[in-house]
XYZ file of C-alpha atoms in Angstrom:
525
model
C -82.718 10.334 80.103
C -81.690 8.543 76.879
C -80.937 4.829 76.762
C -77.359 5.603 75.685
C -76.834 7.745 78.781
C -78.388 5.038 80.987
C -76.045 2.415 79.548
C -73.044 4.741 80.021
C -73.949 5.373 83.661
C -74.495 1.644 84.247
C -71.084 0.790 82.776
C -69.504 3.500 84.965
C -71.166 2.002 88.039
C -69.779 -1.462 87.294
C -66.315 -0.035 86.643
C -66.315 1.621 90.073
C -67.528 -1.588 91.733
C -64.862 -3.595 89.952
C -62.158 -1.151 91.084
C -63.194 -1.605 94.721
C -63.165 -5.397 94.429
C -60.188 -5.796 92.084
C -57.626 -6.446 94.810
C -59.799 -9.052 96.550
C -60.637 -10.804 93.280
C -57.008 -10.806 92.202
C -55.918 -12.362 95.491
C -58.653 -14.996 95.310
C -57.844 -15.857 91.688
C -54.173 -16.136 92.589
C -54.929 -18.586 95.390
C -57.177 -20.695 93.168
C -54.528 -20.730 90.418
C -51.875 -21.841 92.916
C -54.154 -24.667 94.098
C -54.536 -25.822 90.477
C -50.789 -25.492 89.824
C -49.830 -27.446 92.949
C -52.364 -30.141 91.975
C -50.854 -30.305 88.484
C -47.270 -30.842 89.738
C -47.796 -32.780 92.971
C -47.058 -36.147 91.291
C -44.418 -35.165 88.739
C -42.564 -32.435 90.660
C -43.469 -32.396 94.378
C -40.999 -29.634 95.247
C -42.480 -27.268 92.653
C -45.947 -28.200 93.901
C -44.799 -27.372 97.434
C -43.726 -23.865 96.341
C -47.144 -23.173 94.833
C -48.898 -24.702 97.824
C -46.956 -22.741 100.447
C -47.909 -19.481 98.715
C -51.623 -20.221 99.277
C -51.469 -19.895 103.062
C -54.322 -21.383 105.076
C -57.501 -20.298 103.301
C -60.938 -21.164 104.618
C -63.598 -23.172 102.836
C -65.507 -19.935 102.309
C -62.594 -18.472 100.312
C -61.672 -21.427 98.088
C -65.210 -22.877 97.891
C -65.191 -25.829 95.445
C -61.347 -25.918 95.258
C -60.982 -26.583 98.977
C -61.076 -30.365 98.375
C -58.175 -30.071 95.901
C -56.279 -27.960 98.469
C -56.478 -30.674 101.126
C -55.722 -33.407 98.566
C -52.440 -31.671 97.666
C -51.710 -31.166 101.380
C -52.228 -34.894 101.963
C -49.950 -35.804 99.036
C -47.190 -33.528 100.329
C -47.544 -34.995 103.832
C -47.206 -38.466 102.266
C -44.133 -37.222 100.387
C -42.722 -36.199 103.784
C -43.550 -39.669 105.171
C -46.118 -38.365 107.667
C -48.703 -41.162 107.346
C -51.031 -39.997 110.135
C -51.408 -36.431 108.872
C -51.562 -37.677 105.266
C -54.423 -40.012 106.182
C -56.255 -37.221 108.021
C -56.030 -34.785 105.097
C -57.027 -37.438 102.537
C -60.159 -38.080 104.632
C -60.929 -34.374 104.789
C -60.338 -34.008 101.053
C -62.717 -36.899 100.348
C -65.434 -35.420 102.562
C -65.170 -31.958 100.960
C -64.941 -33.401 97.443
C -68.191 -35.291 97.957
C -69.816 -32.169 99.369
C -68.733 -30.009 96.410
C -69.297 -32.728 93.750
C -65.574 -32.937 92.893
C -65.718 -36.540 91.677
C -62.149 -36.888 90.405
C -60.632 -35.574 93.647
C -62.994 -37.809 95.650
C -61.876 -40.904 93.721
C -58.171 -40.094 94.122
C -58.518 -39.403 97.844
C -60.491 -42.626 98.383
C -57.885 -44.697 96.493
C -55.041 -43.252 98.614
C -56.975 -43.994 101.797
C -57.487 -47.581 100.622
C -53.760 -47.926 99.859
C -52.721 -46.662 103.295
C -55.211 -48.935 105.049
C -54.023 -51.977 103.087
C -50.500 -51.156 104.263
C -51.806 -51.106 107.859
C -53.552 -54.449 107.200
C -56.987 -52.895 107.807
C -58.458 -54.780 104.874
C -62.165 -54.430 105.663
C -62.001 -50.625 105.938
C -59.587 -50.451 102.996
C -62.088 -52.367 100.867
C -64.777 -49.776 101.625
C -62.619 -46.959 100.268
C -61.533 -49.172 97.368
C -65.155 -49.780 96.370
C -65.945 -46.076 96.704
C -63.032 -45.122 94.427
C -63.951 -47.872 91.956
C -67.576 -46.680 91.725
C -66.521 -43.076 91.042
C -63.870 -44.009 88.444
C -66.446 -46.273 86.775
C -68.966 -43.439 86.619
C -66.309 -41.062 85.204
C -65.093 -43.753 82.764
C -61.566 -42.993 84.001
C -59.494 -45.876 82.607
C -56.262 -44.704 84.256
C -57.947 -44.668 87.654
C -59.434 -48.119 87.098
C -56.016 -49.468 86.067
C -54.530 -48.038 89.242
C -57.171 -49.810 91.334
C -56.574 -53.063 89.428
C -53.213 -53.422 91.226
C -54.660 -52.934 94.713
C -55.642 -56.589 95.355
C -52.102 -57.759 94.544
C -50.661 -55.020 96.745
C -53.003 -56.020 99.600
C -51.851 -59.651 99.331
C -48.217 -58.509 99.339
C -48.491 -56.456 102.560
C -50.372 -59.328 104.207
C -47.485 -61.709 103.397
C -49.596 -63.720 100.919
C -46.784 -63.755 98.367
C -48.004 -66.594 96.122
C -51.479 -65.056 95.800
C -49.969 -61.648 95.026
C -47.707 -63.134 92.335
C -50.627 -64.974 90.722
C -52.692 -61.766 90.483
C -49.754 -59.823 89.032
C -48.815 -62.410 86.412
C -52.434 -62.644 85.234
C -52.434 -58.939 84.360
C -48.736 -58.325 83.648
C -49.232 -58.121 79.873
C -52.072 -55.643 80.374
C -49.789 -53.386 82.418
C -46.932 -53.758 79.903
C -49.077 -52.697 76.932
C -50.651 -49.585 78.477
C -49.937 -46.837 75.958
C -48.096 -43.778 77.194
C -47.716 -44.897 80.808
C -45.242 -47.474 82.146
C -45.938 -46.607 85.793
C -48.334 -49.547 86.161
C -45.824 -51.968 84.594
C -42.947 -50.743 86.790
C -45.022 -51.081 89.968
C -46.016 -54.636 88.998
C -42.324 -55.487 88.435
C -41.440 -54.007 91.826
C -44.086 -56.162 93.544
C -43.001 -59.309 91.666
C -39.331 -58.779 92.567
C -40.165 -58.146 96.237
C -42.552 -61.118 96.420
C -39.999 -63.541 94.974
C -37.284 -62.275 97.331
C -39.558 -62.877 100.334
C -40.135 -66.399 98.972
C -36.311 -66.752 98.600
C -36.719 -67.375 94.862
C -33.575 -65.486 93.865
C -33.699 -66.501 90.193
C -37.144 -65.021 89.506
C -36.383 -61.991 91.693
C -33.303 -61.183 89.600
C -35.290 -61.841 86.406
C -37.974 -59.248 87.148
C -35.497 -56.793 88.686
C -33.527 -56.921 85.442
C -36.691 -55.953 83.553
C -37.338 -53.176 86.085
C -33.841 -51.737 85.563
C -34.451 -51.656 81.795
C -37.135 -49.022 82.431
C -34.651 -46.509 83.875
C -34.918 -43.223 81.977
C -38.318 -44.103 80.522
C -40.055 -40.829 79.663
C -43.368 -42.127 81.022
C -41.988 -42.888 84.505
C -41.271 -40.106 86.982
C -37.573 -40.317 87.979
C -38.364 -39.923 91.695
C -40.920 -42.740 91.448
C -38.386 -45.051 89.731
C -35.615 -44.208 92.235
C -37.785 -44.796 95.310
C -38.873 -48.273 94.227
C -35.382 -49.094 92.957
C -34.006 -48.282 96.424
C -36.721 -50.435 97.998
C -35.752 -53.398 95.776
C -32.045 -52.985 96.599
C -32.948 -52.892 100.271
C -34.878 -56.171 99.844
C -31.850 -57.776 98.170
C -29.635 -56.545 101.022
C -32.077 -58.036 103.561
C -32.056 -61.346 101.672
C -28.251 -61.653 101.552
C -27.829 -60.346 105.107
C -30.175 -63.088 106.317
C -28.020 -65.602 104.431
C -24.869 -63.910 105.817
C -23.496 -63.446 102.306
C -21.675 -60.257 103.257
C -20.095 -59.352 99.902
C -23.509 -59.347 98.161
C -25.034 -57.495 101.105
C -22.430 -54.728 100.794
C -22.899 -54.649 97.014
C -26.592 -53.718 97.286
C -26.199 -51.443 100.312
C -23.562 -49.358 98.492
C -25.928 -48.898 95.543
C -28.812 -47.451 97.560
C -28.764 -43.724 96.746
C -30.368 -41.225 99.094
C -30.294 -37.700 97.690
C -29.524 -34.719 99.907
C -32.692 -33.508 101.608
C -34.512 -36.768 100.855
C -37.644 -37.390 102.923
C -37.573 -41.158 102.272
C -37.545 -42.184 105.936
C -38.169 -45.885 105.328
C -35.181 -46.287 103.014
C -32.917 -44.359 105.414
C -34.055 -46.456 108.383
C -33.448 -49.740 106.516
C -30.088 -48.528 105.231
C -28.736 -47.552 108.667
C -30.110 -50.720 110.268
C -28.650 -53.056 107.614
C -25.236 -51.346 107.628
C -25.123 -51.700 111.425
C -25.936 -55.433 111.170
C -23.412 -55.843 108.335
C -20.536 -54.346 110.369
C -21.574 -56.271 113.489
C -21.309 -59.530 111.516
C -17.868 -58.425 110.353
C -16.862 -57.690 113.939
C -16.344 -53.962 113.263
C -18.276 -52.609 116.247
C -17.024 -49.022 115.900
C -18.451 -48.671 112.406
C -21.611 -50.484 113.480
C -22.078 -47.948 116.305
C -21.822 -45.046 113.846
C -24.831 -46.387 111.952
C -26.678 -47.215 115.155
C -26.208 -43.603 116.280
C -27.503 -42.390 112.909
C -30.478 -44.697 113.261
C -31.197 -43.378 116.767
C -30.984 -39.791 115.531
C -33.384 -40.597 112.686
C -35.878 -42.196 115.077
C -35.748 -39.075 117.275
C -36.466 -36.865 114.271
C -39.382 -39.121 113.348
C -40.751 -38.838 116.876
C -40.394 -35.031 116.817
C -42.125 -34.917 113.463
C -44.971 -37.042 114.825
C -45.474 -34.553 117.642
C -45.435 -31.648 115.165
C -47.940 -33.503 113.007
C -50.252 -34.030 115.963
C -50.069 -30.323 116.793
C -50.822 -29.340 113.174
C -53.813 -31.668 113.022
C -55.048 -30.317 116.354
C -54.729 -26.735 115.101
C -56.520 -27.651 111.890
C -59.367 -29.272 113.832
C -59.607 -26.161 116.026
C -59.865 -23.901 112.968
C -62.489 -26.160 111.449
C -64.499 -26.069 114.689
C -64.265 -22.274 114.832
C -65.511 -22.005 111.252
C -68.338 -24.382 112.101
C -69.245 -22.254 115.142
C -69.306 -19.147 112.946
C -71.620 -20.879 110.490
C -73.876 -22.048 113.327
C -73.917 -18.489 114.729
C -74.963 -17.125 111.356
C -77.653 -19.792 111.112
C -78.963 -18.829 114.558
C -79.172 -15.189 113.512
C -81.025 -16.189 110.359
C -83.392 -18.325 112.439
C -84.190 -15.353 114.712
C -84.971 -13.159 111.714
C -87.167 -15.872 110.263
C -89.122 -16.026 113.514
C -89.517 -12.224 113.473
C -90.743 -12.317 109.888
C -93.175 -15.147 110.636
C -94.623 -13.270 113.626
C -94.897 -10.138 111.508
C -96.695 -12.028 108.763
C -99.054 -13.621 111.274
C -100.008 -10.115 112.476
C -100.091 -8.408 109.082
C -101.972 -11.031 107.066
C -105.304 -10.764 108.968
C -105.095 -6.951 108.955
C -104.316 -6.891 105.255
C -107.098 -9.356 104.540
C -109.599 -7.172 106.431
C -108.703 -4.002 104.510
C -108.568 -5.754 101.148
C -112.001 -7.275 101.704
C -113.402 -3.898 102.806
C -111.924 -2.197 99.729
C -113.328 -4.798 97.342
C -116.826 -4.222 98.636
C -116.716 -0.631 97.320
C -117.899 -0.626 93.767
C -115.895 -3.773 92.860
C -117.161 -3.939 89.296
C -115.948 -0.442 88.367
C -112.629 -1.085 90.139
C -111.988 -4.272 88.175
C -112.676 -2.515 84.882
C -110.379 0.394 85.740
C -107.588 -1.891 86.949
C -107.817 -4.053 83.863
C -107.671 -1.023 81.597
C -104.696 0.377 83.516
C -102.762 -2.927 83.378
C -103.230 -3.224 79.635
C -102.131 0.356 79.139
C -98.979 -0.188 81.208
C -98.128 -3.382 79.300
C -98.398 -1.592 75.968
C -96.229 1.281 77.192
C -93.560 -1.113 78.582
C -93.507 -3.093 75.338
C -93.009 0.072 73.305
C -90.191 1.219 75.596
C -88.452 -2.192 75.425
C -88.538 -2.158 71.621
C -86.985 1.313 71.594
C -84.380 0.206 74.166
C -83.391 -2.822 72.102
C -82.968 -0.771 68.936
C -80.869 1.837 70.729
C -78.874 -0.866 72.568
C -77.869 -2.642 69.351
C -76.972 0.689 67.739
C -74.855 1.593 70.768
C -73.112 -1.786 70.792
C -72.253 -1.608 67.078
C -70.915 1.902 67.574
C -68.790 0.790 70.542
C -67.402 -2.186 68.612
C -66.289 0.070 65.761
C -64.609 2.394 68.260
C -62.757 -0.523 69.881
C -61.594 -1.824 66.497
C -60.041 1.594 65.766
C -57.849 1.513 68.906
C -54.212 0.692 68.073
C -52.983 -0.070 71.594
C -53.458 -3.761 72.420
C -53.649 -3.164 76.174
C -56.162 -0.324 75.827
C -58.195 -2.343 73.335
C -58.282 -5.323 75.703
C -59.388 -3.061 78.554
C -62.222 -1.589 76.479
C -63.209 -5.062 75.237
C -63.392 -6.339 78.818
C -65.571 -3.396 79.860
C -67.945 -3.845 76.924
C -67.920 -7.592 77.394
C -69.090 -7.374 80.994
C -71.751 -4.846 79.986
C -73.090 -7.184 77.283
C -73.050 -10.381 79.336
C -73.785 -9.198 82.856
C -76.330 -6.449 82.192
C -77.934 -7.313 78.862
C -77.661 -11.091 78.488
C -81.415 -11.416 78.810
C -82.007 -9.034 75.876
C -79.782 -10.744 73.322
C -80.382 -14.247 72.005
C -77.567 -16.761 71.685
C -76.935 -16.140 67.995
C -76.669 -12.364 68.363
C -74.565 -12.874 71.497
C -72.027 -15.059 69.686
C -71.874 -12.720 66.665
C -71.209 -9.737 68.888
C -68.438 -11.451 70.864
C -66.662 -12.800 67.772
C -66.903 -9.349 66.164
C -65.146 -7.694 69.109
C -61.846 -9.455 68.403
C -62.004 -11.030 64.954
C -58.225 -11.580 64.942
C -58.420 -13.845 68.018
C -61.215 -16.001 66.600
C -59.665 -16.300 63.134
C -56.243 -17.169 64.552
C -57.768 -19.744 66.914
C -59.751 -21.418 64.097
C -56.688 -21.546 61.827
C -54.100 -22.586 64.407
C -56.253 -25.027 66.395
C -58.716 -26.743 64.015
C -59.350 -29.420 66.656
C -61.290 -26.858 68.730
C -64.987 -26.309 68.031
C -66.725 -22.917 68.190
C -67.678 -23.274 71.869
C -64.081 -24.257 72.723
C -62.790 -21.106 71.002
C -65.403 -18.920 72.692
C -64.434 -20.288 76.132
C -60.743 -19.770 75.281
C -61.521 -16.145 74.479
C -63.322 -15.762 77.811
C -60.305 -17.230 79.656
C -57.903 -15.056 77.619
C -59.790 -11.886 78.612
C -59.631 -12.836 82.305
C -63.084 -14.123 83.225
C -63.666 -16.723 85.956
C -65.421 -20.065 85.511
C -68.526 -18.764 87.270
C -68.828 -15.825 84.874
C -68.143 -17.971 81.800
C -70.807 -20.446 82.928
C -73.351 -17.646 82.970
C -72.263 -16.350 79.565
C -72.634 -19.687 77.729
C -75.543 -21.001 79.809
C -73.592 -23.925 81.327
C -72.887 -25.099 84.869
C -69.594 -24.224 86.572
C -68.692 -27.921 86.653
C -69.333 -28.146 82.885
C -66.911 -25.248 82.303
C -64.245 -26.930 84.463
C -64.636 -30.135 82.445
C -64.550 -28.132 79.213
C -61.287 -26.450 80.248
C -59.804 -29.870 81.009
C -60.843 -31.212 77.579
C -59.500 -28.112 75.808
C -56.153 -28.631 77.599
C -56.134 -32.253 76.397
C -56.946 -31.170 72.813
C -54.062 -28.686 72.973
C -51.790 -31.397 74.471
C -50.914 -29.248 77.493
C -50.612 -32.235 79.886
C -47.163 -33.107 78.551
C -45.780 -29.583 78.941
C -47.586 -28.972 82.245
C -48.548 -25.464 81.101
C -51.737 -23.945 82.524
C -54.384 -23.159 79.869
C -54.652 -19.461 80.795
C -50.856 -19.005 80.530
C -50.840 -20.825 77.178
C -53.538 -18.524 75.759
C -51.757 -15.390 76.981
C -48.501 -16.559 75.392
C -50.161 -17.568 72.106
C -52.359 -14.516 71.594
C -50.350 -11.800 73.376
C -49.134 -10.236 70.133
């Protein structure tokens, strides 16, 4: 059978295998993409992130593999968005554990920092400091300046929640200029202003509170601050002002700030709602309007009941999640037990077979060993020579076949058909013959398949190097990170980092567009 026929049959085999697995792969890729999309939008657009996240379902660790940590991180963020602190804390812990297991450093650092923040709020400083140090060490190793800046505000936040207002103010003022001058991100500055305003109000320093609140209000509409983030802290500040004036029984000022607290329809901001209902009830009680006060007290009671119901639901969800995790663990342990049994069987078999084999080998060697060694040596050399000759012929025929196939692909006018044929040839080259072609020949062949793509990429995106463009082509043609890693002789983690850097070079963070969608849109014609 000729080499060309062998290659044709091999390609046909892989096409059939791919057809059988296409549906499963497509579903898996879709879930992974939705995890990445929900992670991308969870801070800037939680509701959009929730849509992507809900479409994932409840996949197991076996299905999502190294994206399972990101899945639980997004779940924790959405629980926090819903003001479910217990379930949020649980899922952040699970995300951290899985991220460390799968070497997902960035997710691990983010999860650890959120755990530290929640524990500071609960005044569990010693445990919070452990997570803080863990997040700091990871951000330091990654040289993630944004993460380190985020952690820089934690000590002041910890002092604030522990009612150490003067110490919190001192820490904030020392670094206020640093936060103000961060390029392209006023989130740190706005949070520092929120803490300063709140601290001064608790100290009853109305002048400084109004000073820093005025600066905070000047940031409204800033393109580098998420509107929901600004609104939440603005409501919290107004609530603090209302508390201050209510304590002083200055009712006009109390009403002024209460009326300006805006809670959007469907808002999950439980804390702001609770404070608003409570303060309005106190306000009308001081005015002697008990009927109106009772309306707000009823609303407050209804809210507390909903919070209690949600806590029960959260406990049930966590319990179900723990049950699923235990079942998966039991399955893994069952598989391990089966493997252990087979290992024992193999060991016993080897113990029996080795002495028998040794006896027969020794007996055989005693029969004219010298002649046998000469014959075996001659035979081995003959086989090596024959294999070498065959491999040389195979390589020559393989390169001829590949060049012929490339010319045939170039002659196809239909873009979709050409892409299909390219993908088939591409898998044949990289999966079945990567060991026969050196890196230089490999790159030349791939760039020859679709010269238009490579030329357009070089011209349109000069900031990308040759490896960037090659990886973009792989993504464009629909290959997964694991496959790409094998093609360019890199680790899967290195490919993930490379995709992130390519997205930064193409400035996709601002638009929020996924790299694969961007490439399809750019090169679809």
